[in-house]
Coordinates of C-alpha atoms and ligand atoms in Angstrom, one line a residue:
M6 CA 249.4 141.7 -7.7
T7 CA 246.2 141.8 -7.5
K8 CA 244.7 140.2 -4.0
R9 CA 242.0 137.9 -4.1
A10 CA 239.5 137.9 -1.3
L11 CA 236.6 135.0 -0.7
I12 CA 233.8 136.3 1.4
T13 CA 231.1 133.9 2.9
G14 CA 227.8 135.3 3.3
I15 CA 228.5 138.1 0.5
T16 CA 224.4 138.3 0.0
G17 CA 224.0 139.5 3.7
Q18 CA 224.4 143.0 5.2
D19 CA 228.1 143.1 5.8
G20 CA 228.9 141.0 2.6
S21 CA 227.8 142.9 0.5
Y22 CA 229.2 146.2 2.0
L23 CA 232.7 144.1 2.6
A24 CA 232.8 143.1 -0.9
E25 CA 232.3 146.7 -2.2
F26 CA 235.3 148.2 0.3
L27 CA 237.1 145.3 -1.0
L28 CA 236.5 146.3 -4.9
S29 CA 237.4 149.9 -3.8
Q30 CA 240.8 148.3 -2.4
G31 CA 241.4 147.0 -6.2
Y32 CA 241.0 143.6 -5.0
E33 CA 239.6 140.9 -7.2
V34 CA 236.3 139.8 -5.2
F35 CA 235.1 136.0 -5.1
G36 CA 231.7 135.3 -3.0
L37 CA 230.4 131.8 -1.6
V38 CA 226.6 131.4 -2.3
R39 CA 224.4 129.2 -1.4
R40 CA 221.8 127.5 -3.5
T41 CA 217.8 129.0 -2.8
S42 CA 215.0 128.2 -5.0
T43 CA 214.7 132.0 -5.3
V44 CA 217.5 134.0 -6.4
N45 CA 218.2 136.5 -3.1
F46 CA 221.2 138.7 -4.6
N47 CA 219.7 142.3 -4.4
R48 CA 222.3 143.4 -2.2
I49 CA 224.9 142.8 -4.5
E50 CA 223.0 143.0 -7.6
H51 CA 225.1 146.4 -8.6
I52 CA 228.3 144.9 -8.4
Q53 CA 227.7 141.6 -9.7
D54 CA 229.6 141.9 -12.8
Q55 CA 232.4 142.9 -10.9
I56 CA 232.6 140.1 -8.6
T57 CA 232.5 136.1 -8.9
L58 CA 230.3 133.6 -7.0
I59 CA 231.0 130.3 -6.7
P60 CA 228.5 128.2 -5.0
G61 CA 229.0 126.4 -1.5
D62 CA 227.6 126.0 1.8
M63 CA 228.6 126.1 5.4
L64 CA 227.4 122.8 6.0
D65 CA 229.0 121.1 3.3
Q66 CA 233.1 120.3 3.5
T67 CA 233.7 119.7 0.2
S68 CA 232.2 122.6 -1.3
L69 CA 234.4 125.0 0.8
Q70 CA 237.5 122.8 0.2
L71 CA 236.5 123.5 -3.9
A72 CA 235.8 127.1 -3.4
L73 CA 239.2 127.5 -2.1
Q74 CA 240.9 125.9 -5.0
Q75 CA 239.1 127.6 -7.2
C76 CA 239.6 131.5 -6.3
E77 CA 243.2 130.7 -3.9
P78 CA 242.5 133.8 -2.1
Q79 CA 244.9 135.7 0.1
E80 CA 242.2 136.6 2.5
V81 CA 239.0 134.9 3.8
Y82 CA 236.3 136.6 5.4
N83 CA 233.7 134.4 6.7
L84 CA 230.3 136.4 7.4
A85 CA 228.0 133.5 6.9
A86 CA 225.9 132.6 9.8
Q87 CA 222.5 132.1 10.6
S88 CA 222.2 135.1 12.3
F89 CA 218.9 136.0 13.6
V90 CA 219.2 135.6 17.7
Q91 CA 215.4 134.7 17.7
T92 CA 215.6 132.0 15.4
S93 CA 218.2 130.4 17.1
W94 CA 215.8 129.2 19.9
T95 CA 213.5 127.5 17.4
Q96 CA 216.1 126.2 15.3
P97 CA 219.0 125.7 17.9
V98 CA 220.8 123.0 15.9
F99 CA 220.6 124.3 12.8
T100 CA 221.9 127.4 14.3
G101 CA 224.8 125.1 15.7
D102 CA 225.5 123.9 12.6
V103 CA 226.2 126.7 10.4
T104 CA 227.4 129.1 13.0
A105 CA 229.6 127.5 15.1
L106 CA 231.0 124.1 13.1
G107 CA 230.6 125.7 9.7
V108 CA 233.5 128.0 11.3
T109 CA 235.5 124.7 11.9
R110 CA 235.0 123.3 8.1
L111 CA 236.1 126.3 6.7
L112 CA 239.4 126.4 9.1
D113 CA 239.8 122.8 8.5
A114 CA 239.8 123.6 4.7
I115 CA 242.2 126.3 4.7
R116 CA 244.7 124.3 6.7
H117 CA 244.7 121.5 3.8
V118 CA 244.6 123.7 0.8
D119 CA 246.8 126.7 1.8
P120 CA 247.5 127.4 5.4
A121 CA 249.1 131.3 4.3
I122 CA 245.7 132.3 4.1
R123 CA 244.8 134.9 6.4
F124 CA 241.0 134.2 7.8
Y125 CA 238.4 137.1 9.6
Q126 CA 235.8 135.4 11.8
A127 CA 232.8 137.1 12.4
S128 CA 232.5 137.2 16.3
S129 CA 229.7 139.0 18.0
S130 CA 228.9 141.2 21.3
E131 CA 226.1 138.4 21.5
M132 CA 229.1 136.4 23.3
F133 CA 229.1 138.5 26.1
G134 CA 225.5 138.0 26.9
K135 CA 224.8 138.7 30.5
V136 CA 227.4 140.8 31.0
R137 CA 230.8 140.6 33.3
E138 CA 231.9 143.9 32.6
V139 CA 230.7 147.2 31.6
P140 CA 232.1 148.1 28.9
Q141 CA 232.9 145.2 27.4
R142 CA 236.6 144.7 26.0
E143 CA 238.6 141.3 24.5
T144 CA 239.3 140.7 27.8
T145 CA 235.5 140.5 29.3
P146 CA 234.8 136.4 29.9
F147 CA 231.7 135.3 27.9
Y148 CA 228.4 134.6 29.5
P149 CA 225.9 134.0 25.7
R150 CA 222.4 133.9 26.4
S151 CA 221.3 132.4 23.2
P152 CA 221.6 129.2 21.3
Y153 CA 223.1 132.0 18.7
G154 CA 225.3 133.2 21.0
V155 CA 226.6 129.8 22.1
A156 CA 227.4 128.8 18.8
K157 CA 229.5 132.5 18.2
V158 CA 231.5 131.1 21.2
Y159 CA 232.0 128.1 19.5
G160 CA 233.2 129.9 16.2
H161 CA 235.8 132.6 18.6
W162 CA 237.3 129.9 20.1
I163 CA 237.9 127.5 17.2
T164 CA 239.3 130.2 15.7
I165 CA 241.9 130.9 18.3
N166 CA 242.5 127.5 18.3
Y167 CA 243.3 127.2 14.8
R168 CA 245.8 130.3 15.3
E169 CA 247.3 128.5 18.2
S170 CA 247.5 124.8 16.8
Y171 CA 248.5 125.3 13.0
N172 CA 250.0 129.0 13.2
L173 CA 247.2 130.2 10.9
H174 CA 246.9 133.8 10.6
A175 CA 243.0 133.5 12.2
T176 CA 241.8 136.7 13.7
S177 CA 238.3 137.7 15.0
G178 CA 236.4 140.4 15.3
I179 CA 234.1 140.9 18.0
L180 CA 231.6 143.2 16.5
F181 CA 228.9 145.1 18.2
N182 CA 225.6 145.4 16.5
H183 CA 226.0 147.1 13.2
E184 CA 223.0 148.2 10.9
S185 CA 222.2 149.8 8.0
P186 CA 219.8 150.7 5.0
R187 CA 220.5 146.8 3.9
R188 CA 219.8 145.3 7.6
G189 CA 217.7 142.3 7.5
I190 CA 214.0 143.6 8.0
E191 CA 213.6 141.4 11.3
F192 CA 216.5 143.2 13.2
V193 CA 215.0 145.8 15.3
T194 CA 216.6 149.1 14.2
R195 CA 215.3 148.2 10.4
K196 CA 211.9 147.0 11.9
V197 CA 211.3 150.4 13.3
T198 CA 212.8 152.7 10.5
Y199 CA 211.1 150.6 7.7
N200 CA 207.7 150.7 9.6
V201 CA 208.0 154.5 11.0
A202 CA 208.7 155.5 7.2
K203 CA 205.4 153.0 6.1
I204 CA 203.5 155.2 8.9
K205 CA 204.6 158.7 7.8
L206 CA 203.3 157.5 4.3
G207 CA 200.2 156.1 5.8
M208 CA 200.6 152.6 5.0
A209 CA 200.5 151.4 8.3
D210 CA 199.5 152.5 11.8
E211 CA 201.4 150.7 14.4
I212 CA 204.2 148.5 15.0
R213 CA 204.5 145.5 17.1
L214 CA 207.5 145.4 19.5
G215 CA 209.2 143.2 22.3
N216 CA 210.9 144.3 25.1
L217 CA 211.9 148.5 25.1
D218 CA 214.3 148.3 27.7
S219 CA 217.6 146.4 26.3
R220 CA 220.4 148.4 25.2
R221 CA 223.0 147.9 22.5
D222 CA 225.9 149.8 20.8
W223 CA 224.4 150.2 17.1
G224 CA 226.6 151.6 14.6
F225 CA 226.7 151.7 10.9
A226 CA 228.0 148.8 8.6
G227 CA 229.6 150.5 6.7
D228 CA 232.2 151.6 9.2
Y229 CA 232.8 148.3 10.5
V230 CA 233.7 146.2 7.4
R231 CA 236.7 148.6 6.9
A232 CA 237.7 147.3 10.6
M233 CA 237.8 143.8 9.8
W234 CA 240.1 144.3 6.7
L235 CA 242.2 146.4 9.0
M236 CA 242.5 143.4 10.9
L237 CA 243.9 141.1 8.1
Q238 CA 246.5 143.9 7.1
Q239 CA 247.8 143.1 10.9
D240 CA 251.5 141.4 10.8
E241 CA 250.1 139.1 13.5
P242 CA 246.5 137.9 14.2
D243 CA 244.6 138.8 16.8
D244 CA 240.9 139.7 18.4
Y245 CA 239.5 142.9 18.5
V246 CA 236.1 144.9 20.0
I247 CA 234.8 146.8 17.2
S248 CA 231.9 149.2 19.0
T249 CA 231.0 153.0 19.2
G250 CA 231.3 153.0 22.9
Q251 CA 227.5 155.0 23.3
T252 CA 224.9 152.5 24.4
H253 CA 220.9 153.5 23.8
A254 CA 217.8 151.4 24.6
V255 CA 215.3 150.4 22.1
Q256 CA 213.0 152.6 23.3
E257 CA 215.2 155.6 22.6
L258 CA 215.5 154.1 18.8
V259 CA 212.0 154.2 18.7
E260 CA 211.9 158.0 20.0
V261 CA 214.4 158.7 17.7
A262 CA 212.7 157.8 14.5
F263 CA 209.3 159.2 15.2
D264 CA 210.8 162.5 15.8
Y265 CA 212.3 162.1 12.5
V266 CA 209.2 161.9 10.9
G267 CA 207.5 164.9 13.6
L268 CA 205.4 161.7 15.3
D269 CA 204.8 160.7 18.6
W270 CA 205.9 156.9 19.3
H271 CA 203.3 156.3 22.1
D272 CA 200.3 156.4 19.3
Y273 CA 202.0 153.7 17.2
V274 CA 204.0 151.6 19.2
K275 CA 202.0 148.4 20.6
Q276 CA 204.3 145.6 23.1
D277 CA 203.7 142.1 21.5
P278 CA 204.8 139.0 23.4
R279 CA 205.8 137.4 20.6
F280 CA 208.9 139.3 20.1
M281 CA 210.1 138.4 23.7
R282 CA 213.3 136.5 24.2
P283 CA 213.2 133.3 26.5
A284 CA 216.6 135.0 27.9
E285 CA 217.8 138.7 27.0
V286 CA 221.2 140.4 26.6
D287 CA 220.1 143.6 28.7
L288 CA 223.1 145.9 28.0
L289 CA 225.8 145.9 25.6
V290 CA 228.5 148.6 25.3
G291 CA 231.6 148.2 24.0
D292 CA 235.2 149.5 24.4
S293 CA 237.1 149.4 20.9
S294 CA 240.3 151.7 22.5
K295 CA 242.5 148.7 21.3
A296 CA 241.2 148.6 17.4
G297 CA 241.5 152.7 18.0
K298 CA 245.3 152.6 19.2
Q299 CA 246.4 149.2 16.8
L300 CA 244.1 149.7 14.1
G301 CA 243.6 153.1 14.0
W302 CA 239.8 152.4 13.2
E303 CA 237.3 154.9 14.7
P304 CA 233.4 155.0 14.0
Q305 CA 232.4 157.6 11.9
V306 CA 228.7 157.5 11.7
S307 CA 226.9 158.8 14.8
F308 CA 223.7 156.8 16.2
E309 CA 220.9 159.8 15.1
E310 CA 222.9 159.8 11.8
L311 CA 222.2 155.6 11.4
I312 CA 218.7 155.8 12.6
H313 CA 218.1 158.8 9.6
M314 CA 220.1 157.6 7.1
M315 CA 217.7 154.7 7.3
I316 CA 214.6 155.7 7.6
D317 CA 215.3 158.3 4.3
A318 CA 216.3 155.1 2.4
D319 CA 213.0 152.9 3.7
L320 CA 210.9 156.3 2.4
K321 CA 212.6 156.3 -0.6
I322 CA 212.0 152.3 -1.2
L323 CA 208.4 152.6 -0.2
Q324 CA 207.8 155.6 -2.3
A325 CA 209.7 153.7 -5.3
G326 CA 207.2 150.5 -4.6
E327 CA 210.4 148.5 -4.4
R328 CA 211.3 145.4 -2.2
A329 CA 212.4 146.2 1.3
Ligands
NDP1651 P1 223.3 138.6 7.5 O1 222.0 137.3 8.2 O2 222.8 139.7 6.7 O3 224.0 137.6 6.7 C1 224.0 136.1 6.6 C2 224.9 135.6 5.1 O4 225.1 133.9 5.7 C3 224.2 135.5 4.5 O5 224.7 136.0 3.4 C4 223.5 134.1 3.9 O6 223.3 133.8 3.0 C5 225.0 133.4 4.4 N1 224.4 131.8 5.1 C6 223.6 131.5 5.9 N2 223.7 130.5 5.9 C7 224.4 129.7 5.2 C8 225.1 128.6 5.0 N3 224.7 127.8 5.2 N4 225.8 128.7 3.7 C9 226.6 129.7 3.1 N5 225.9 131.2 3.5 C10 225.4 131.4 4.5 O7 224.0 138.8 8.3 P2 224.8 140.1 8.5 O8 225.8 140.6 7.4 O9 224.2 141.3 9.5 O10 226.2 139.6 9.7 C11 227.7 139.1 8.9 C12 228.6 138.3 10.1 O11 228.2 138.9 11.0 C13 227.2 137.2 10.8 O12 228.0 136.2 11.0 C14 226.6 137.3 11.7 O13 226.6 136.6 12.8 C15 228.2 138.5 12.3 N6 227.6 139.6 13.3 C16 226.8 140.6 12.5 C17 226.6 141.8 13.3 C18 225.8 142.8 13.0 O14 225.2 143.4 13.9 N7 225.1 142.7 11.6 C19 227.3 141.8 14.8 C20 228.3 140.5 15.1 C21 228.1 139.6 14.2 P3 221.6 133.9 2.7 O15 221.5 135.3 1.8 O16 221.5 132.8 1.4 O17 220.6 133.5 3.7
GDR1652 P1 220.6 141.2 18.3 O1 219.6 142.4 17.3 O2 219.9 140.1 18.8 O3 221.2 142.4 19.3 O4 221.6 140.4 17.4 P2 218.1 142.5 16.9 O5 217.9 143.9 16.3 O6 217.2 141.3 16.6 O7 217.9 143.1 18.7 C1 218.3 144.0 19.5 C2 217.3 144.1 20.5 O8 216.0 144.6 20.3 C3 214.8 143.8 21.1 N1 213.6 144.2 20.4 C4 213.3 143.4 19.3 N2 214.0 142.5 18.3 C5 213.8 142.4 17.2 N3 214.4 141.7 16.3 N4 212.4 142.9 16.8 C6 211.5 143.1 18.0 O9 210.4 143.5 17.7 C7 212.0 143.5 19.0 N5 212.0 144.2 20.4 C8 212.5 144.7 21.1 C9 215.3 142.5 21.6 O10 215.0 141.8 22.3 C10 217.1 142.9 21.7 O11 217.2 142.8 22.8 C11 222.1 141.3 16.8 C12 222.5 140.1 15.1 O12 222.9 141.2 13.9 C13 223.4 139.4 15.6 O13 223.7 138.2 14.2 C14 224.7 140.1 16.0 O14 225.4 139.3 16.8 C15 224.2 140.7 17.1 O15 223.4 141.8 16.9 C16 225.7 142.1 17.8

């Protein structure tokens, strides 16, 4: 029997990779899409004839219930969120509504429509924030540092609460930063690779960045969506950290990117207070040994390979005159 999966956030970076992955596993794939005045399906247009899109919004309980009734999935992947940390300070209530309460709306819809549905929640290393332990693992206490991080802690705990209260197969993946050529242009990796490509092609002459000292554990999104699927194939729901175990400063990202195109970053990078955050997460590095043991998951793409892949893709996009 063909398995059916519903992905919220299918138009996002992870949603597009997960949809591709599930199609390759023989799934029938459904995606929840919200109404926008301009269609923004560029990450999924190459697979649009193989998937079914259902209108709905994480802010609208009825639409979630109807989406579940329409596609009757065995698996639901909740990737929808206001996911940009910086925006969460200027839109804290909206971020909480989508990224925190949205999880409850979906879990409650599942409970009423079909409690046998397996549920994946996109939790985040941002929950560790001002870290209590290095490296961070499933048992590390949370100390979020942004309205986004706080919203994700809520989403994480409501997932566990519904698992324990209603016996749902509800799993939470605590994923560390993961990037790709499809990463949103506002996130630091893509901002750097896109602008380095522009500088290389003579289309720009500087990059304005915020804090160069913060450290992140950056992996490749294509590797990370495989982990999401593996989690829902387990007999029991659980929580898993997914990370590379390597940490790099933003400055190292900048160095690797400029080195790749043969330029010196000192000549182009300007620090700009507009990109500083009211509270920063200084250091993230994950320990995904539980996922290694129980899921057999390991990352495949190194930090350098990832940055090079993103620059190559951005050079191509710019040379073809396509949209970022
Ligand atoms: P993106 O920002 O690329 O995608 C977010 C998706 O959520 C988009 O499809 C967006 O739709 C959708 N969305 C936002 N608000 C709503 C809403 N009200 N109703 C329905 N859909 C909505 O995020 P990523 O793909 O990078 O991340 C996927 C998930 O994983 C997110 O929950 C994120 O917080 C989490 N996460 C991401 C990590 C990363 O490093 N990428 C690490 C850890 C967790 P639209 O296209 O219409 O805007
Ligand atoms: P993050 O990703 O906040 O970790 O959240 P982002 O790429 O935005 O920031 C990473 C680090 O880079 C520093 N930084 C800058 N960031 C941006 N965006 N722009 C800049 O100009 C800049 N200069 C320095 C930031 O201060 C920060 O320290 C991502 C999102 O995908 C979340 O949804 C996800 O949950 C976490 O990763 C894990």
